[in-house]
Structures are given as structure tokens and as C-alpha cells.
């Protein structure tokens, strides 16, 4: 029996951050309606990475919302 890997659409949001106290909590609330698979904050690089599974949402709109979170700079989408 072989298992086939199911290909799923994912969108990755990456942002440079300058303030981290309470950041993950603020972002988690903001990302509530989306299927977030990864939410990682690197203190070494000052980078926030969010992976959202699925499609049918406006990634540009989500990036704009993230850009308004205190401490978040330069959001990119890939």
C-alpha cells in the first residue's frame, strides 16, 4: 500500500519585526479566521513567519492587516 502526498495550497507571510512583547498574541487574534499552520517568531533574525493553508482568501488584504500590527514591518507574501 502506498501513501500519496496531497498537495495543498499554502501562502507564506514574512515580516521584519522590531517589537516582540505580546506580538504573537496580537497576530494570533488577527489570523483567527484563517487556517494557520505555522506561526513562528525568530528573535535572532527579527522575523515573523506565518503559513496559511488553503486558498480563497485575499492574501494582499491579510498582509495589509498584518502591516498594521504594532512592531511589524515590511510584510511579504510568497
Coordinates of N, CA, C and O in Angstrom, one line a residue:
X1 N 0.8 -1.2 0.0 CA 0.0 0.0 0.0 C 0.9 1.2 0.0 O 1.8 1.4 0.8
X2 N 0.7 2.1 -0.9 CA 1.5 3.4 -1.0 C 0.6 4.5 -0.6 O -0.6 4.6 -0.8
X3 N 1.2 5.5 0.1 CA 0.5 6.7 0.5 C 0.9 7.8 -0.4 O 2.1 8.0 -0.7
X4 N -0.1 8.5 -0.9 CA 0.2 9.6 -1.8 C 0.1 10.9 -1.0 O -0.8 11.1 -0.2
X5 N 1.1 11.8 -1.3 CA 1.1 13.1 -0.6 C 0.1 14.0 -1.3 O 0.0 14.0 -2.5
X6 N -0.7 14.6 -0.5 CA -1.7 15.5 -1.0 C -1.1 16.9 -1.1 O -0.6 17.5 -0.1
X7 N -1.1 17.5 -2.3 CA -0.6 18.9 -2.5 C -1.7 19.9 -2.0 O -2.8 19.9 -2.5
X8 N -1.3 20.7 -1.1 CA -2.2 21.8 -0.6 C -1.6 23.1 -0.9 O -0.4 23.3 -0.7
X9 N -2.5 24.1 -1.2 CA -2.1 25.4 -1.4 C -1.7 26.1 -0.1 O -2.5 26.0 0.9
X10 N -0.6 26.7 0.0 CA -0.2 27.5 1.2 C 0.3 28.9 0.8 O 0.9 29.0 -0.3
X11 N 0.1 29.8 1.6 CA 0.6 31.2 1.5 C 1.4 31.5 2.7 O 1.1 31.3 3.8
X12 N 2.6 32.0 2.4 CA 3.6 32.3 3.5 C 3.7 33.8 3.6 O 4.0 34.5 2.6
X13 N 3.5 34.3 4.8 CA 3.7 35.8 5.1 C 4.9 35.9 5.9 O 5.1 35.1 6.9
X14 N 5.8 36.8 5.6 CA 7.0 37.0 6.3 C 7.1 38.5 6.6 O 6.8 39.3 5.8
X15 N 7.5 38.8 7.8 CA 7.6 40.2 8.2 C 8.8 40.5 9.1 O 9.2 39.6 9.9
X16 N 9.5 41.6 8.9 CA 10.5 42.0 9.8 C 9.8 42.6 11.0 O 8.8 43.3 10.9
X17 N 10.3 42.3 12.2 CA 9.7 42.8 13.4 C 10.7 43.6 14.3 O 11.9 43.3 14.3
X18 N 10.2 44.6 15.0 CA 11.0 45.4 15.8 C 10.6 45.4 17.3 O 11.4 45.8 18.2
X19 N 9.4 44.9 17.6 CA 8.9 44.8 18.9 C 8.2 43.5 19.1 O 7.4 43.1 18.3
X20 N 8.6 42.7 20.1 CA 8.1 41.4 20.2 C 7.2 41.1 21.4 O 6.5 40.1 21.4
X21 N 7.2 41.9 22.4 CA 6.3 41.6 23.6 C 4.9 41.7 23.2 O 4.3 42.7 22.7
X22 N 4.2 40.5 23.3 CA 2.8 40.4 23.0 C 2.5 40.3 21.5 O 1.3 40.2 21.1
X23 N 3.5 40.2 20.7 CA 3.4 40.2 19.2 C 2.6 38.9 18.8 O 1.7 39.0 18.0
X24 N 3.0 37.8 19.3 CA 2.3 36.5 18.8 C 0.9 36.5 19.2 O 0.0 36.1 18.4
X25 N 0.5 37.0 20.4 CA -0.9 37.1 20.8 C -1.7 38.0 19.8 O -2.8 37.7 19.4
X26 N -1.1 39.2 19.5 CA -1.8 40.1 18.6 C -2.0 39.5 17.2 O -3.1 39.6 16.6
X27 N -1.0 38.8 16.7 CA -1.1 38.2 15.4 C -2.0 37.0 15.4 O -2.8 36.9 14.5
X28 N -2.0 36.2 16.5 CA -2.9 35.1 16.6 C -4.4 35.5 16.5 O -5.2 34.9 15.8
X29 N -4.7 36.6 17.2 CA -6.1 37.1 17.2 C -6.4 37.6 15.8 O -7.5 37.3 15.3
X30 N -5.5 38.3 15.1 CA -5.7 38.8 13.8 C -5.9 37.7 12.8 O -6.8 37.8 11.8
X31 N -5.2 36.5 12.9 CA -5.3 35.4 12.0 C -6.4 34.4 12.3 O -6.5 33.4 11.6
X32 N -7.2 34.7 13.2 CA -8.2 33.8 13.7 C -9.1 33.1 12.6 O -9.2 31.9 12.7
X33 N -9.6 33.8 11.6 CA -10.5 33.0 10.7 C -9.7 32.2 9.7 O -10.3 31.4 8.9
X34 N -8.4 32.3 9.6 CA -7.6 31.6 8.6 C -7.0 30.3 9.1 O -6.9 30.1 10.3
X35 N -6.7 29.4 8.2 CA -6.2 28.1 8.6 C -4.6 28.2 8.8 O -3.9 27.8 7.9
X36 N -4.2 28.7 9.9 CA -2.8 29.0 10.2 C -2.1 27.6 10.5 O -2.5 27.0 11.5
X37 N -1.1 27.3 9.8 CA -0.4 26.0 10.0 C 1.0 26.2 10.7 O 1.5 25.3 11.3
X38 N 1.5 27.4 10.6 CA 2.8 27.8 11.3 C 2.7 29.2 11.7 O 2.3 30.1 10.9
X39 N 3.2 29.5 12.9 CA 3.3 30.9 13.4 C 4.6 30.9 14.2 O 4.7 30.3 15.3
X40 N 5.7 31.4 13.6 CA 7.0 31.3 14.2 C 7.6 32.7 14.3 O 7.5 33.5 13.3
X41 N 8.3 33.0 15.4 CA 9.0 34.2 15.6 C 10.5 33.9 15.9 O 10.7 33.2 16.8
X42 N 11.4 34.5 15.1 CA 12.8 34.3 15.3 C 13.3 35.6 16.0 O 13.3 36.6 15.4
X43 N 13.8 35.4 17.2 CA 14.3 36.6 17.9 C 15.7 36.9 17.4 O 16.2 38.0 17.4
X44 N 16.4 35.9 16.8 CA 17.8 36.1 16.3 C 17.7 37.0 15.0 O 18.5 37.9 14.9
X45 N 16.8 36.7 14.1 CA 16.7 37.4 12.9 C 15.7 38.5 12.9 O 15.6 39.3 11.9
X46 N 14.8 38.6 13.9 CA 13.8 39.6 14.0 C 12.7 39.4 12.9 O 12.2 40.3 12.3
X47 N 12.4 38.1 12.7 CA 11.5 37.7 11.6 C 10.3 36.9 12.1 O 10.4 36.0 12.9
X48 N 9.1 37.3 11.6 CA 7.9 36.6 11.9 C 7.5 35.8 10.6 O 7.5 36.4 9.5
X49 N 7.1 34.6 10.8 CA 6.7 33.7 9.6 C 5.4 33.1 9.9 O 5.2 32.5 11.0
X50 N 4.4 33.3 9.0 CA 3.1 32.7 9.2 C 2.7 32.0 7.9 O 2.9 32.5 6.8
X51 N 2.4 30.7 8.0 CA 2.0 29.9 6.9 C 0.5 29.6 7.0 O 0.0 29.1 8.0
X52 N -0.3 30.0 6.0 CA -1.7 29.8 6.0 C -2.1 28.8 4.9 O -1.6 28.9 3.7
X53 N -2.8 27.7 5.2 CA -3.2 26.7 4.2 C -4.5 27.1 3.6 O -5.4 27.7 4.2
X54 N -4.6 26.7 2.3 CA -5.8 26.9 1.6 C -5.8 28.1 0.6 O -4.8 28.8 0.5
X55 N -6.8 28.3 -0.1 CA -6.9 29.5 -1.0 C -8.4 30.0 -0.8 O -9.1 29.5 0.0
X56 N -8.7 31.0 -1.6 CA -10.0 31.6 -1.5 C -10.0 32.8 -0.5 O -11.1 33.3 -0.2
X57 N -8.9 33.3 -0.1 CA -8.8 34.5 0.7 C -7.9 35.5 0.0 O -7.1 35.1 -0.8
X58 N -8.0 36.7 0.4 CA -7.2 37.8 -0.3 C -5.9 38.0 0.5 O -5.9 38.6 1.6
X59 N -4.8 37.4 0.0 CA -3.5 37.5 0.7 C -3.0 38.9 0.8 O -2.4 39.3 1.8
X60 N -3.3 39.8 -0.1 CA -2.9 41.2 -0.1 C -3.6 41.9 1.1 O -3.0 42.6 1.8
X61 N -4.9 41.5 1.3 CA -5.6 42.1 2.4 C -5.1 41.6 3.8 O -5.0 42.4 4.7
X62 N -4.8 40.4 3.8 CA -4.2 39.8 5.1 C -2.8 40.5 5.4 O -2.6 40.9 6.5
X63 N -2.0 40.6 4.3 CA -0.7 41.3 4.5 C -0.9 42.7 5.0 O -0.1 43.2 5.9
X64 N -1.9 43.4 4.4 CA -2.1 44.8 4.9 C -2.6 44.9 6.3 O -2.2 45.8 7.1
X65 N -3.4 43.9 6.8 CA -3.8 43.8 8.2 C -2.6 43.6 9.1 O -2.4 44.2 10.1
X66 N -1.7 42.6 8.6 CA -0.5 42.4 9.4 C 0.4 43.6 9.5 O 1.0 43.8 10.5
X67 N 0.5 44.4 8.4 CA 1.3 45.5 8.4 C 0.9 46.6 9.4 O 1.7 47.4 9.8
X68 N -0.4 46.5 9.9 CA -0.8 47.5 10.9 C -0.6 47.0 12.3 O -1.0 47.7 13.3
X69 N -0.1 45.8 12.5 CA 0.2 45.3 13.9 C 1.4 46.1 14.4 O 2.4 46.2 13.7
X70 N 1.3 46.5 15.6 CA 2.4 47.2 16.3 C 3.7 46.3 16.3 O 3.6 45.2 16.8
X71 N 4.8 46.8 15.8 CA 6.0 46.1 15.8 C 6.3 45.3 14.6 O 7.4 44.8 14.4
X72 N 5.4 45.3 13.6 CA 5.6 44.6 12.4 C 6.0 45.5 11.2 O 5.4 46.6 11.1
X73 N 7.0 45.2 10.5 CA 7.5 46.0 9.4 C 7.6 45.1 8.1 O 7.8 43.9 8.2
X74 N 7.5 45.7 7.0 CA 7.8 45.0 5.7 C 7.2 43.6 5.5 O 8.0 42.7 5.5
X75 N 5.9 43.5 5.4 CA 5.3 42.2 5.2 C 5.5 41.8 3.7 O 5.2 42.6 2.8
X76 N 5.9 40.6 3.5 CA 6.0 40.0 2.2 C 5.1 38.7 2.1 O 4.9 38.1 3.1
X77 N 4.6 38.4 0.9 CA 3.8 37.3 0.7 C 4.4 36.4 -0.4 O 4.9 36.9 -1.4
X78 N 4.5 35.1 -0.2 CA 5.0 34.2 -1.2 C 4.2 32.9 -1.2 O 3.4 32.6 -0.4

